[in-house]
Coordinates of C-alpha atoms in Angstrom, one line a residue:
Chain A
M1 CA 62.4 57.0 101.0
I2 CA 63.1 57.8 104.7
G3 CA 63.3 55.1 107.4
P4 CA 61.0 54.9 110.6
G5 CA 62.0 57.2 113.2
A6 CA 64.1 59.6 111.0
W7 CA 63.5 63.0 112.2
L8 CA 62.9 65.9 110.0
I9 CA 62.7 69.7 110.3
S10 CA 59.6 71.0 108.8
F11 CA 58.9 74.5 107.8
R12 CA 56.5 76.4 105.6
V13 CA 57.6 78.2 102.6
G14 CA 55.5 80.0 99.9
G15 CA 52.3 78.0 101.2
A16 CA 54.0 74.7 101.0
E17 CA 54.8 72.5 103.8
A18 CA 58.4 71.2 103.2
A19 CA 60.9 69.3 105.4
L20 CA 64.7 68.5 105.3
P21 CA 66.4 65.8 107.0
L22 CA 67.6 66.7 110.4
G23 CA 71.0 65.6 109.5
V24 CA 71.8 68.6 107.3
V25 CA 70.3 71.1 109.6
R26 CA 72.7 72.7 111.9
E27 CA 70.3 75.0 113.7
V28 CA 67.3 77.1 113.6
V29 CA 67.4 80.7 114.4
A30 CA 65.2 83.8 114.4
R31 CA 65.9 85.9 111.2
P32 CA 68.6 88.2 111.9
P33 CA 69.4 91.6 110.0
L34 CA 70.4 90.7 106.5
V35 CA 72.4 92.8 103.8
R36 CA 71.4 92.3 100.1
V37 CA 74.6 91.6 97.9
P38 CA 74.1 93.3 94.6
G39 CA 75.2 90.8 91.8
S40 CA 74.2 87.7 93.8
H41 CA 71.6 85.1 92.5
S42 CA 68.1 86.7 92.7
F43 CA 67.1 84.0 95.1
V44 CA 69.8 84.9 97.5
S45 CA 67.8 87.2 99.9
G46 CA 71.0 88.4 101.4
V47 CA 73.8 87.6 103.8
A48 CA 73.7 87.5 107.6
L49 CA 76.6 87.5 110.0
H50 CA 76.4 84.3 111.9
G51 CA 79.0 83.4 114.4
G52 CA 81.5 85.5 112.4
V53 CA 80.7 83.7 109.2
A54 CA 78.9 85.3 106.2
L55 CA 75.8 83.2 105.9
P56 CA 74.1 83.3 102.7
V57 CA 70.0 83.1 103.1
Y58 CA 68.0 81.7 100.4
D59 CA 64.6 82.4 99.7
L60 CA 62.9 79.5 97.8
R61 CA 59.9 81.6 97.0
Q62 CA 62.2 83.5 94.6
F63 CA 63.7 80.4 93.2
G64 CA 61.5 79.7 90.1
P65 CA 62.6 76.2 89.4
F66 CA 61.4 75.0 92.8
W67 CA 57.9 75.5 92.1
S68 CA 55.9 73.5 89.6
G69 CA 53.5 76.6 88.9
P70 CA 53.9 80.3 89.2
R71 CA 56.2 81.4 92.1
P72 CA 54.0 82.1 95.3
A73 CA 53.6 86.0 96.1
P74 CA 55.5 86.7 99.3
E75 CA 53.1 86.6 102.2
G76 CA 53.1 89.8 104.2
G77 CA 56.0 91.3 102.3
L78 CA 59.7 89.9 101.9
A79 CA 60.2 89.7 105.5
A80 CA 57.1 87.6 106.7
P81 CA 56.4 87.7 110.5
G82 CA 57.8 84.7 112.3
E83 CA 60.3 84.0 109.6
H84 CA 63.3 81.9 110.7
L85 CA 66.5 80.8 109.2
I86 CA 67.1 77.1 108.8
V87 CA 71.0 76.9 108.9
C88 CA 72.4 73.8 107.1
D89 CA 75.8 72.6 106.8
W90 CA 76.5 71.1 103.4
G91 CA 80.1 70.0 103.0
E92 CA 82.3 72.8 103.7
A93 CA 79.5 75.3 102.9
R94 CA 77.1 76.7 105.3
L95 CA 73.8 78.4 104.1
A96 CA 70.3 79.1 105.4
L97 CA 66.8 78.8 104.1
L98 CA 64.0 81.3 105.0
G99 CA 61.1 79.4 106.6
E100 CA 58.0 79.9 108.8
R101 CA 56.4 77.5 111.4
V102 CA 59.5 75.4 111.8
D103 CA 59.1 72.4 113.8
L104 CA 60.6 69.1 114.4
L105 CA 58.8 66.2 112.7
E106 CA 58.7 62.6 113.0
P107 CA 56.6 61.4 110.1
D108 CA 53.6 59.3 110.7
G109 CA 54.2 57.4 107.3
T110 CA 55.3 58.1 103.7
D111 CA 53.6 58.4 100.6
P112 CA 56.3 58.1 97.9
A113 CA 56.4 60.9 95.5
G114 CA 56.6 58.3 92.6
R115 CA 53.4 56.6 93.6
A116 CA 51.0 59.3 94.5
G117 CA 53.2 62.2 93.4
P118 CA 53.4 65.3 95.3
D119 CA 50.1 66.2 96.8
R120 CA 48.0 68.1 94.4
R121 CA 47.9 70.9 96.8
C122 CA 51.5 71.0 96.8
A123 CA 53.1 73.5 94.4
V124 CA 56.8 72.3 94.9
S125 CA 58.5 70.8 91.8
R126 CA 58.7 67.1 91.8
E127 CA 62.5 67.5 90.9
F128 CA 63.2 68.5 94.5
V129 CA 60.9 66.1 96.2
S130 CA 62.3 62.7 97.4
D131 CA 59.3 61.6 99.5
V132 CA 55.9 63.0 100.7
V133 CA 55.4 62.2 104.4
R134 CA 52.4 62.7 106.7
R135 CA 51.8 64.7 109.7
D136 CA 48.3 64.6 111.0
D137 CA 47.2 63.3 107.8
E138 CA 48.5 66.4 106.0
P139 CA 51.2 66.0 103.3
V140 CA 54.6 67.4 103.9
V141 CA 57.2 67.1 100.9
L142 CA 60.7 66.0 102.0
L143 CA 63.2 68.0 99.9
D144 CA 66.2 66.1 98.5
P145 CA 69.2 68.2 99.8
D146 CA 71.4 67.1 97.0
R147 CA 69.2 68.2 94.2
L148 CA 68.2 71.4 95.9
F149 CA 71.5 72.6 97.1
A150 CA 73.1 71.8 93.7
S151 CA 70.3 73.8 92.0
L152 CA 71.0 76.9 94.3
G153 CA 74.6 76.8 93.3
V154 CA 75.8 75.5 96.6
P155 CA 79.1 73.3 96.1
A156 CA 78.4 69.6 96.4
A157 CA 79.2 68.1 99.9
G158 CA 82.6 66.8 99.7
P159 CA 85.8 66.0 101.8
P160 CA 87.1 68.6 104.1
G161 CA 89.1 71.3 102.6
A162 CA 87.1 71.2 99.3
M163 CA 85.8 74.8 99.8
E164 CA 89.3 76.1 100.4
E165 CA 90.5 74.4 97.3
A166 CA 87.6 76.0 95.3
G167 CA 88.9 79.4 96.1
E168 CA 87.2 80.9 99.0
D169 CA 89.2 84.0 99.5
D170 CA 90.4 86.4 102.3
P171 CA 88.4 89.5 102.0
A172 CA 91.4 91.4 103.5
G173 CA 93.3 90.5 100.4
R174 CA 95.9 88.5 102.4
Chain B
M1 CA 92.4 98.0 108.0
K2 CA 91.0 101.5 107.4
L3 CA 87.7 101.6 105.7
L4 CA 85.8 104.4 104.2
M5 CA 82.1 104.0 105.0
V6 CA 79.9 105.2 102.2
S7 CA 76.1 105.2 101.4
V8 CA 74.5 104.4 98.0
G9 CA 70.9 105.0 98.0
K10 CA 69.6 102.9 101.1
A11 CA 72.7 100.7 101.0
R12 CA 75.7 101.2 103.0
Y13 CA 79.1 99.9 101.9
A14 CA 82.7 100.2 102.8
V15 CA 85.8 100.8 100.7
Q16 CA 89.3 100.1 101.7
A17 CA 90.5 103.6 102.3
D18 CA 94.1 103.2 100.8
V19 CA 92.6 102.8 97.3
V20 CA 90.7 106.0 97.4
M21 CA 92.8 108.8 95.9
R22 CA 90.2 111.6 96.0
I23 CA 86.7 112.2 97.1
L24 CA 85.0 114.7 94.5
D25 CA 82.2 116.9 94.8
P26 CA 81.1 118.0 91.3
A27 CA 79.6 121.1 93.0
Q28 CA 83.2 122.2 94.1
E29 CA 85.2 120.8 91.2
A30 CA 85.1 123.0 88.1
D31 CA 87.4 120.5 86.3
F32 CA 84.9 117.6 86.7
H33 CA 82.2 116.4 84.4
L34 CA 80.5 113.4 83.2
E35 CA 80.6 112.3 79.5
G36 CA 78.5 109.1 79.1
S37 CA 79.9 106.3 81.1
Q38 CA 83.0 108.3 81.7
A39 CA 84.2 110.8 84.3
V40 CA 86.6 113.5 83.2
F41 CA 88.6 115.1 85.9
R42 CA 91.4 117.7 84.9
G43 CA 91.3 116.4 81.3
E44 CA 91.8 112.8 82.3
R45 CA 89.1 110.2 81.6
F46 CA 88.0 107.5 84.0
P47 CA 85.7 104.8 83.7
L48 CA 82.5 105.4 85.8
I49 CA 81.3 102.6 88.0
D50 CA 77.7 102.8 89.1
L51 CA 76.9 101.2 92.3
H52 CA 73.5 102.4 92.3
A53 CA 72.6 100.4 89.2
A54 CA 74.2 97.3 90.7
G55 CA 72.3 97.6 93.8
E56 CA 69.2 98.7 92.1
E57 CA 69.3 101.9 94.3
G58 CA 67.7 105.2 93.3
R59 CA 70.4 107.9 92.5
G60 CA 70.8 110.7 94.8
L61 CA 70.6 114.2 93.8
S62 CA 74.0 115.1 94.9
P63 CA 76.4 112.3 94.2
L64 CA 80.0 112.2 95.3
Y65 CA 82.7 110.5 93.3
L66 CA 85.4 108.4 94.7
L67 CA 88.6 108.1 92.5
L68 CA 89.7 104.7 93.2
E69 CA 93.3 103.3 92.2
G70 CA 93.5 99.4 92.0
A71 CA 96.4 97.4 90.8
R72 CA 95.2 97.5 87.1
R73 CA 93.4 100.8 86.6
R74 CA 91.8 103.9 88.1
A75 CA 88.1 104.5 88.2
M76 CA 85.4 106.8 89.5
V77 CA 82.6 105.3 91.8
S78 CA 79.7 107.4 92.4
V79 CA 78.3 107.3 95.9
D80 CA 75.6 109.4 97.9
G81 CA 77.6 110.2 100.7
T82 CA 80.6 109.5 102.9
E83 CA 80.1 108.7 106.5
A84 CA 83.4 108.0 108.2
I85 CA 86.7 106.4 108.0
R86 CA 86.9 103.4 110.6
E87 CA 89.5 100.9 111.6
V88 CA 88.1 97.4 111.1
P89 CA 90.2 94.5 112.0
A90 CA 90.7 92.2 108.9
A91 CA 89.8 89.1 111.1
D92 CA 86.4 90.7 111.7
I93 CA 85.6 90.7 107.9
A94 CA 83.9 87.6 106.8
P95 CA 84.4 86.6 103.2
L96 CA 81.5 86.3 101.1
P97 CA 80.9 82.7 99.8
P98 CA 81.6 82.6 96.0
F99 CA 78.9 80.4 95.1
I100 CA 76.2 83.1 95.7
F101 CA 77.3 84.9 92.6
P102 CA 76.3 83.6 89.2
R103 CA 79.5 85.0 87.6
P104 CA 83.1 85.1 88.8
G105 CA 83.4 88.9 88.7
R106 CA 81.9 90.5 91.8
A107 CA 81.8 93.8 93.3
F108 CA 81.8 92.8 97.1
R109 CA 84.4 90.7 98.8
G110 CA 83.2 90.6 102.4
V111 CA 80.9 91.7 105.2
F112 CA 81.4 92.8 108.8
S113 CA 79.2 93.7 111.7
D114 CA 78.4 97.5 111.8
G115 CA 75.9 98.3 114.5
Q116 CA 72.4 97.0 113.8
A117 CA 73.2 95.5 110.3
P118 CA 76.0 93.9 108.5
R119 CA 77.9 96.2 106.0
L120 CA 79.5 95.0 102.7
L121 CA 83.1 95.7 101.7
L122 CA 83.7 96.7 98.2
D123 CA 86.0 94.4 96.3
Q124 CA 88.3 96.9 94.3
D125 CA 90.1 94.0 92.4
G126 CA 86.8 92.9 91.3
I127 CA 85.7 96.3 89.9
L128 CA 89.0 98.0 88.9

């Protein structure tokens, strides 16, 4: 459940209206050039260079468990027009989600997933939904970042230095 | 660090130049041929690493072969072209986060800016 006045970042992905707590979102940027990384998870669309950091970009449309039904077909190809990166800080890790129609959202009210369930029109798996909020009477699923990022393989948010201990290495082999 | 820029299908990668022992063009090397998953050069057999398959790239008509020497072994890597050798400061190469890979072994170690798009740096320790 979210408290009153809790700001969210909403976005559209695969036909679903979703949102993340503003606290985990670092910034929203226009989609930069990506390079696909062979051998990475199929739902990693690629990597962007962002402020000198390799930023993994996740396409939730390609992440099967995210959807309660069949995965949505990409709208307008893999790089939909108007697509943005929602850059998130998660512990020591930084990652981005692809999304369209990104907006700041102060919900009108909540509709707990446990009571009404994710809206029938919403195809996002219940597992990743912590709440359903309303915007102009339209449902927006509030994603649970703990569950979502863990399922994407992103290390859990932990104390500073956790990623270094986890073995992030030096590309120059130093 | 000096990097050899290569192309594999539509993808563009970089290889640390000091691990490239030779660049072989089969059309000009009488002592070179392929036998299944191995390359044979002057009677010596080398494992063949196919970056085309790793990147789901179509194979070019006239591949070149890089003979790479790592700490543990030598291997041949097929590419479609070599573009240039360029000095790229090590600090400009951003490490790839390990959590994007489902398995520990990986073919690429970092990424750097190369004009319009980022370019991946091959991880010779991961593939050799």
